[in-house]
Amino acid sequence: MSANVNEAIATISRKQGARAPLDGEPLTIRARRDVSDSVVEIEFVNPDGFSLSAWKPGAHLELTLPNGLVRQYSLCSDPDEIGSYRVAVLKDPRSRGGSAFIHDEVREGDVLMVSGPRNNFEFVEAPDYHFVAAGIGITPMIPMIEHAERTGATWKLSYLGRSRASMAYSDSLASRYPNKVDIRPDDEFGFPNLPALLGEPRDNVKIYACGPEGVLKALEGIVSDVWPADTLRLERFAPNDAEALTKNRTSFTVKLTLSGLEFEVPEGRNIVEVAEEAGASVIYSCMEGTCGTCETRIVCGEADHRDSILTDDEKNANEMMMICVSRAKSARLELEL
């Protein structure tokens, strides 16, 4: 689609008060506030006063920071209120520069380039939910909880963290939903007994979990053994298996069906890098298989999935792949790019 057509669509959308997803557009920080001893909430608005794009629980924004870093943060505001977006950012002591910059440098009135919303943590309708949030993993859960409450679904939240002071939104959640929210800081309860928190396996429930990798791996182990298939849905901050990204990196051939380009991906390279060098226009971000920006349709061939987004069923369907980390099991792949 041409730039002129894109601009025409964007102009019509603005006049109608709706927006297509943002693609690196400037948003103004209207408010900034501390929501725990290590988490800051940032509220974005359109500087022209127009409404923002609609979104659903589980979506995230991609921020391009003035220092050149690109980071993804879950939306924690109300999807029905598209006059602004809110995200919450943990100041990670192991920060690679993103969260530290936001905490130390970003202020009200600043303008950041924003893309999205995008959603790799789709919230599906179910009669019963168990939300398990650890630390900053609470952020995508808040819109999910509000949706479950509005629709009359049964739900409960197990919220884990270091201390109450570190747990963003814990007071407001506990006061608003006193019989459904279980706040369990480690300094009061010790390390969580996850099997006890989940209870007995049952049908017709979805467990949504987000947080540090150790908690997510433990949940996967517990649920996969005894719970019904497709009960657990996760959002990760880091690759599920970082070592797997560098194993068995044999070469393979890729054909891009939309551009007609064809090239070999050698064992030391990834599809994104080689496709760009061949002249393809590729959209990507994290290069770790965690953000979903580079998701691409498979036309022919079998993918070697190494991302941390697709479910097992989605990987077995072999319809889409994340080309920043995933490779090929077949000698040749054809991709819709």
Short mmCIF file of C-alpha atoms in Angstrom, two decimals:
data_model
loop_
_atom_site.label_atom_id
_atom_site.label_comp_id
_atom_site.label_asym_id
_atom_site.label_seq_id
_atom_site.Cartn_x
_atom_site.Cartn_y
_atom_site.Cartn_z
CA MET A 1 0.00 0.00 0.00
CA SER A 2 1.41 3.38 -0.98
CA ALA A 3 2.32 6.11 1.48
CA ASN A 4 -0.38 8.33 -0.09
CA VAL A 5 -3.07 5.71 0.49
CA ASN A 6 -1.87 5.16 4.05
CA GLU A 7 -2.04 8.89 4.72
CA ALA A 8 -5.53 9.11 3.22
CA ILE A 9 -6.75 6.31 5.48
CA ALA A 10 -5.13 7.95 8.49
CA THR A 11 -6.76 11.29 7.63
CA ILE A 12 -10.23 9.71 7.33
CA SER A 13 -9.70 7.85 10.60
CA ARG A 14 -8.75 11.05 12.41
CA LYS A 15 -11.83 12.86 11.08
CA GLN A 16 -14.02 10.01 12.26
CA GLY A 17 -12.40 10.04 15.69
CA ALA A 18 -10.88 6.57 15.26
CA ARG A 19 -7.32 5.53 14.66
CA ALA A 20 -5.48 2.73 12.96
CA PRO A 21 -2.66 1.25 15.09
CA LEU A 22 0.19 3.69 15.51
CA ASP A 23 3.36 3.19 13.50
CA GLY A 24 6.08 5.24 15.12
CA GLU A 25 3.94 8.31 15.83
CA PRO A 26 4.52 10.98 18.50
CA LEU A 27 2.47 10.84 21.68
CA THR A 28 2.73 13.28 24.56
CA ILE A 29 3.20 12.20 28.17
CA ARG A 30 0.28 13.80 29.98
CA ALA A 31 1.00 12.34 33.40
CA ARG A 32 3.61 10.37 35.27
CA ARG A 33 3.19 8.91 38.76
CA ASP A 34 4.84 6.37 41.02
CA VAL A 35 2.68 3.31 41.62
CA SER A 36 5.19 1.41 43.79
CA ASP A 37 8.71 1.94 45.09
CA SER A 38 10.12 0.78 41.74
CA VAL A 39 7.32 1.21 39.18
CA VAL A 40 6.29 4.39 37.38
CA GLU A 41 3.06 4.80 35.41
CA ILE A 42 3.18 6.79 32.18
CA GLU A 43 0.03 8.17 30.51
CA PHE A 44 0.14 9.07 26.80
CA VAL A 45 -2.23 11.26 24.78
CA ASN A 46 -2.38 12.34 21.17
CA PRO A 47 -0.89 15.85 20.95
CA ASP A 48 -3.60 16.80 18.42
CA GLY A 49 -6.37 15.74 20.78
CA PHE A 50 -7.66 12.89 18.61
CA SER A 51 -8.74 9.55 20.00
CA LEU A 52 -6.23 6.71 19.96
CA SER A 53 -6.54 3.22 18.48
CA ALA A 54 -8.90 0.74 20.07
CA TRP A 55 -7.32 -2.26 21.77
CA LYS A 56 -8.16 -5.38 23.76
CA PRO A 57 -6.78 -6.74 27.05
CA GLY A 58 -3.30 -8.19 26.66
CA ALA A 59 -2.10 -5.56 24.17
CA HIS A 60 1.18 -3.66 24.45
CA LEU A 61 2.79 -0.52 23.10
CA GLU A 62 6.24 -0.24 21.57
CA LEU A 63 8.16 2.85 22.64
CA THR A 64 11.14 4.25 20.76
CA LEU A 65 13.18 6.14 23.33
CA PRO A 66 15.36 9.19 22.61
CA ASN A 67 18.45 7.11 23.40
CA GLY A 68 17.60 4.84 20.44
CA LEU A 69 16.31 1.87 22.43
CA VAL A 70 13.00 0.23 21.55
CA ARG A 71 10.95 -1.36 24.33
CA GLN A 72 7.51 -2.98 24.68
CA TYR A 73 5.22 -2.35 27.67
CA SER A 74 1.78 -3.80 28.42
CA LEU A 75 -1.19 -1.48 28.44
CA CYS A 76 -2.79 -1.30 31.88
CA SER A 77 -5.53 1.27 31.21
CA ASP A 78 -9.16 0.72 30.29
CA PRO A 79 -9.65 -0.40 26.65
CA ASP A 80 -12.92 1.52 26.56
CA GLU A 81 -11.13 4.80 27.24
CA ILE A 82 -9.16 5.51 24.06
CA GLY A 83 -8.45 9.14 24.87
CA SER A 84 -5.21 8.00 26.49
CA TYR A 85 -2.93 5.00 27.01
CA ARG A 86 -1.28 3.99 30.27
CA VAL A 87 1.71 1.71 30.77
CA ALA A 88 3.71 0.96 33.91
CA VAL A 89 7.48 0.47 33.86
CA LEU A 90 9.61 -1.35 36.42
CA LYS A 91 13.04 0.11 37.10
CA ASP A 92 14.95 -3.11 36.64
CA PRO A 93 18.34 -3.19 38.42
CA ARG A 94 19.59 -5.26 35.48
CA SER A 95 18.20 -2.76 32.99
CA ARG A 96 19.82 -2.70 29.55
CA GLY A 97 19.01 0.99 29.39
CA GLY A 98 15.28 1.15 28.66
CA SER A 99 13.60 1.17 32.06
CA ALA A 100 16.39 3.21 33.63
CA PHE A 101 15.99 5.88 30.96
CA ILE A 102 12.23 6.08 31.47
CA HIS A 103 12.59 6.39 35.24
CA ASP A 104 15.47 8.86 35.21
CA GLU A 105 14.88 10.97 32.11
CA VAL A 106 11.25 10.90 30.95
CA ARG A 107 8.97 13.65 32.29
CA GLU A 108 5.47 15.03 31.80
CA GLY A 109 5.24 16.95 28.55
CA ASP A 110 7.88 14.85 26.80
CA VAL A 111 7.04 13.31 23.43
CA LEU A 112 7.92 9.69 22.59
CA MET A 113 7.50 7.78 19.36
CA VAL A 114 4.94 5.02 19.84
CA SER A 115 3.82 2.02 17.78
CA GLY A 116 0.85 -0.27 18.40
CA PRO A 117 -1.17 -1.40 20.16
CA ARG A 118 -0.22 -4.96 19.28
CA ASN A 119 -1.47 -8.07 21.03
CA ASN A 120 0.40 -11.34 21.52
CA PHE A 121 -1.38 -12.16 24.79
CA GLU A 122 -4.90 -12.56 23.51
CA PHE A 123 -7.63 -12.64 26.13
CA VAL A 124 -10.20 -15.31 25.27
CA GLU A 125 -13.68 -15.56 26.70
CA ALA A 126 -14.10 -18.18 29.43
CA PRO A 127 -16.46 -18.77 32.35
CA ASP A 128 -13.63 -18.91 34.89
CA TYR A 129 -10.19 -17.28 35.14
CA HIS A 130 -7.24 -17.54 37.46
CA PHE A 131 -4.80 -14.66 37.00
CA VAL A 132 -1.27 -15.19 38.32
CA ALA A 133 0.87 -12.05 38.30
CA ALA A 134 4.41 -11.78 39.59
CA GLY A 135 5.91 -8.31 39.99
CA ILE A 136 5.42 -6.07 36.96
CA GLY A 137 3.48 -8.95 35.39
CA ILE A 138 0.39 -7.37 36.96
CA THR A 139 0.13 -4.79 34.17
CA PRO A 140 -1.58 -6.86 31.42
CA MET A 141 -3.79 -8.49 34.06
CA ILE A 142 -5.57 -5.29 35.09
CA PRO A 143 -7.60 -4.84 31.85
CA MET A 144 -8.29 -8.59 31.83
CA ILE A 145 -9.63 -8.47 35.39
CA GLU A 146 -11.86 -5.51 34.60
CA HIS A 147 -13.23 -7.26 31.52
CA ALA A 148 -13.90 -10.48 33.45
CA GLU A 149 -15.68 -8.49 36.16
CA ARG A 150 -17.86 -6.61 33.65
CA THR A 151 -18.88 -9.79 31.83
CA GLY A 152 -19.77 -11.66 35.01
CA ALA A 153 -17.09 -14.35 34.71
CA THR A 154 -15.75 -16.08 37.81
CA TRP A 155 -12.19 -15.00 38.50
CA LYS A 156 -9.46 -14.62 41.09
CA LEU A 157 -6.01 -13.05 41.16
CA SER A 158 -2.89 -14.41 42.85
CA TYR A 159 -0.44 -11.49 42.97
CA LEU A 160 3.16 -12.34 43.92
CA GLY A 161 6.02 -9.95 44.66
CA ARG A 162 8.99 -9.09 46.84
CA SER A 163 7.14 -6.80 49.24
CA ARG A 164 3.91 -4.83 49.32
CA ALA A 165 5.85 -1.64 48.66
CA SER A 166 7.19 -3.10 45.41
CA MET A 167 3.83 -4.35 44.10
CA ALA A 168 2.19 -1.81 41.80
CA TYR A 169 -1.58 -1.37 42.12
CA SER A 170 -1.78 -3.89 44.99
CA ASP A 171 -3.70 -1.56 47.35
CA SER A 172 -6.24 -0.47 44.75
CA LEU A 173 -6.87 -4.03 43.56
CA ALA A 174 -7.25 -5.39 47.09
CA SER A 175 -9.67 -2.63 48.11
CA ARG A 176 -11.72 -2.84 44.93
CA TYR A 177 -11.97 -6.66 44.85
CA PRO A 178 -11.35 -7.77 48.45
CA ASN A 179 -12.73 -11.30 48.02
CA LYS A 180 -11.06 -12.06 44.70
CA VAL A 181 -7.52 -10.72 45.09
CA ASP A 182 -4.82 -12.55 47.05
CA ILE A 183 -1.73 -10.37 47.63
CA ARG A 184 1.25 -12.57 48.58
CA PRO A 185 4.54 -10.70 49.08
CA ASP A 186 7.55 -12.95 49.67
CA ASP A 187 8.67 -11.09 52.81
CA GLU A 188 5.37 -12.00 54.49
CA PHE A 189 4.48 -15.41 53.00
CA GLY A 190 7.78 -16.81 51.77
CA PHE A 191 8.26 -18.31 48.31
CA PRO A 192 4.84 -19.16 46.84
CA ASN A 193 3.51 -22.70 46.78
CA LEU A 194 2.28 -22.60 43.20
CA PRO A 195 0.42 -25.96 43.15
CA ALA A 196 -1.51 -24.86 46.24
CA LEU A 197 -2.31 -21.48 44.67
CA LEU A 198 -3.69 -23.12 41.53
CA GLY A 199 -5.71 -25.72 43.41
CA GLU A 200 -7.16 -28.87 41.89
CA PRO A 201 -7.16 -29.18 38.06
CA ARG A 202 -10.52 -28.39 36.52
CA ASP A 203 -12.14 -27.84 33.13
CA ASN A 204 -13.37 -24.58 31.60
CA VAL A 205 -10.81 -22.34 33.30
CA LYS A 206 -8.09 -20.20 31.76
CA ILE A 207 -4.96 -19.43 33.76
CA TYR A 208 -3.30 -16.20 32.61
CA ALA A 209 0.20 -15.63 33.96
CA CYS A 210 2.87 -12.98 33.49
CA GLY A 211 6.08 -12.31 35.38
CA PRO A 212 9.70 -13.46 35.75
CA GLU A 213 10.79 -16.52 33.84
CA GLY A 214 11.28 -18.67 36.94
CA VAL A 215 7.62 -18.35 37.91
CA LEU A 216 6.40 -19.00 34.36
CA LYS A 217 8.54 -22.11 33.91
CA ALA A 218 7.31 -23.48 37.22
CA LEU A 219 3.70 -22.88 36.20
CA GLU A 220 4.27 -24.58 32.85
CA GLY A 221 5.63 -27.64 34.61
CA ILE A 222 2.70 -27.82 37.02
CA VAL A 223 -0.07 -27.21 34.51
CA SER A 224 1.26 -29.34 31.66
CA ASP A 225 1.29 -32.48 33.82
CA VAL A 226 -2.29 -32.56 35.08
CA TRP A 227 -4.43 -29.68 33.75
CA PRO A 228 -6.46 -29.77 30.51
CA ALA A 229 -4.60 -28.72 27.37
CA ASP A 230 -4.59 -25.00 26.55
CA THR A 231 -5.43 -24.00 30.12
CA LEU A 232 -2.30 -21.87 30.65
CA ARG A 233 -1.58 -18.70 28.70
CA LEU A 234 1.66 -16.81 29.31
CA GLU A 235 3.35 -13.55 28.43
CA ARG A 236 7.12 -13.52 28.75
CA PHE A 237 9.61 -10.69 29.22
CA ALA A 238 12.53 -12.79 27.97
CA PRO A 239 13.03 -15.80 25.67
CA ASN A 240 11.62 -19.04 27.02
CA ASP A 241 14.81 -20.93 26.22
CA ALA A 242 17.68 -18.61 25.37
CA GLU A 243 20.03 -21.53 24.63
CA ALA A 244 17.65 -22.88 21.99
CA LEU A 245 18.15 -19.71 19.94
CA THR A 246 21.74 -20.75 19.13
CA LYS A 247 21.33 -24.53 18.69
CA ASN A 248 21.10 -26.49 15.40
CA ARG A 249 21.49 -23.41 13.23
CA THR A 250 21.82 -25.23 9.89
CA SER A 251 21.43 -23.26 6.66
CA PHE A 252 18.24 -23.20 4.60
CA THR A 253 16.70 -21.39 1.63
CA VAL A 254 13.98 -18.75 1.89
CA LYS A 255 11.75 -17.41 -0.88
CA LEU A 256 9.70 -14.28 -0.23
CA THR A 257 6.51 -14.69 -2.25
CA LEU A 258 5.44 -11.03 -2.33
CA SER A 259 8.79 -9.59 -3.39
CA GLY A 260 10.12 -12.58 -5.33
CA LEU A 261 13.42 -12.50 -3.46
CA GLU A 262 15.20 -15.78 -2.75
CA PHE A 263 18.26 -16.27 -0.56
CA GLU A 264 20.10 -18.70 1.70
CA VAL A 265 20.13 -18.16 5.44
CA PRO A 266 23.50 -19.49 6.67
CA GLU A 267 23.93 -21.18 10.01
CA GLY A 268 25.22 -18.05 11.75
CA ARG A 269 22.49 -15.65 10.55
CA ASN A 270 18.74 -15.14 10.96
CA ILE A 271 15.99 -14.54 8.40
CA VAL A 272 15.50 -10.87 9.32
CA GLU A 273 19.15 -9.96 8.77
CA VAL A 274 19.52 -11.78 5.46
CA ALA A 275 16.15 -10.60 4.13
CA GLU A 276 17.08 -6.97 4.81
CA GLU A 277 20.42 -7.39 3.04
CA ALA A 278 18.56 -8.89 0.06
CA GLY A 279 16.43 -5.76 -0.17
CA ALA A 280 13.24 -6.85 1.58
CA SER A 281 11.28 -4.48 3.79
CA VAL A 282 11.11 -6.21 7.18
CA ILE A 283 9.38 -4.95 10.32
CA TYR A 284 10.93 -6.20 13.56
CA SER A 285 11.88 -5.07 17.04
CA CYS A 286 13.06 -7.30 19.90
CA MET A 287 15.11 -9.88 17.91
CA GLU A 288 14.41 -12.32 20.76
CA GLY A 289 11.08 -13.82 19.71
CA THR A 290 9.15 -12.13 22.50
CA CYS A 291 7.38 -9.11 20.96
CA GLY A 292 5.64 -10.54 17.85
CA THR A 293 6.48 -7.62 15.57
CA CYS A 294 8.08 -9.82 12.90
CA GLU A 295 5.32 -12.45 12.74
CA THR A 296 5.14 -13.70 9.14
CA ARG A 297 2.85 -16.10 7.31
CA ILE A 298 4.31 -19.41 6.10
CA VAL A 299 3.34 -20.28 2.52
CA CYS A 300 5.35 -23.47 2.16
CA GLY A 301 7.85 -25.46 4.23
CA GLU A 302 8.13 -26.33 7.90
CA ALA A 303 9.32 -23.85 10.53
CA ASP A 304 11.61 -24.58 13.45
CA HIS A 305 9.79 -22.41 16.00
CA ARG A 306 12.03 -20.80 18.62
CA ASP A 307 9.85 -17.91 19.76
CA SER A 308 8.23 -17.43 23.17
CA ILE A 309 4.84 -16.27 21.85
CA LEU A 310 3.08 -18.95 19.82
CA THR A 311 1.26 -21.72 21.66
CA ASP A 312 2.07 -25.36 20.95
CA ASP A 313 -1.08 -25.64 18.86
CA GLU A 314 -0.12 -22.55 16.86
CA LYS A 315 3.39 -23.91 16.28
CA ASN A 316 2.00 -27.27 15.15
CA ALA A 317 -0.38 -25.50 12.76
CA ASN A 318 2.74 -24.13 10.98
CA GLU A 319 0.90 -21.07 9.66
CA MET A 320 2.93 -18.23 11.19
CA MET A 321 6.47 -17.77 12.48
CA MET A 322 8.67 -15.16 14.14
CA ILE A 323 11.46 -14.66 11.64
CA CYS A 324 13.85 -12.94 14.04
CA VAL A 325 14.67 -16.21 15.85
CA SER A 326 12.84 -19.13 14.21
CA ARG A 327 14.47 -21.16 11.48
CA ALA A 328 13.49 -24.01 9.14
CA LYS A 329 13.14 -27.75 9.62
CA SER A 330 12.70 -28.16 5.88
CA ALA A 331 15.43 -27.28 3.39
CA ARG A 332 13.28 -24.46 2.01
CA LEU A 333 10.74 -21.99 3.34
CA GLU A 334 8.37 -19.76 1.39
CA LEU A 335 7.17 -16.74 3.36
CA GLU A 336 4.51 -14.12 2.63
CA LEU A 337 6.85 -11.13 2.65
#
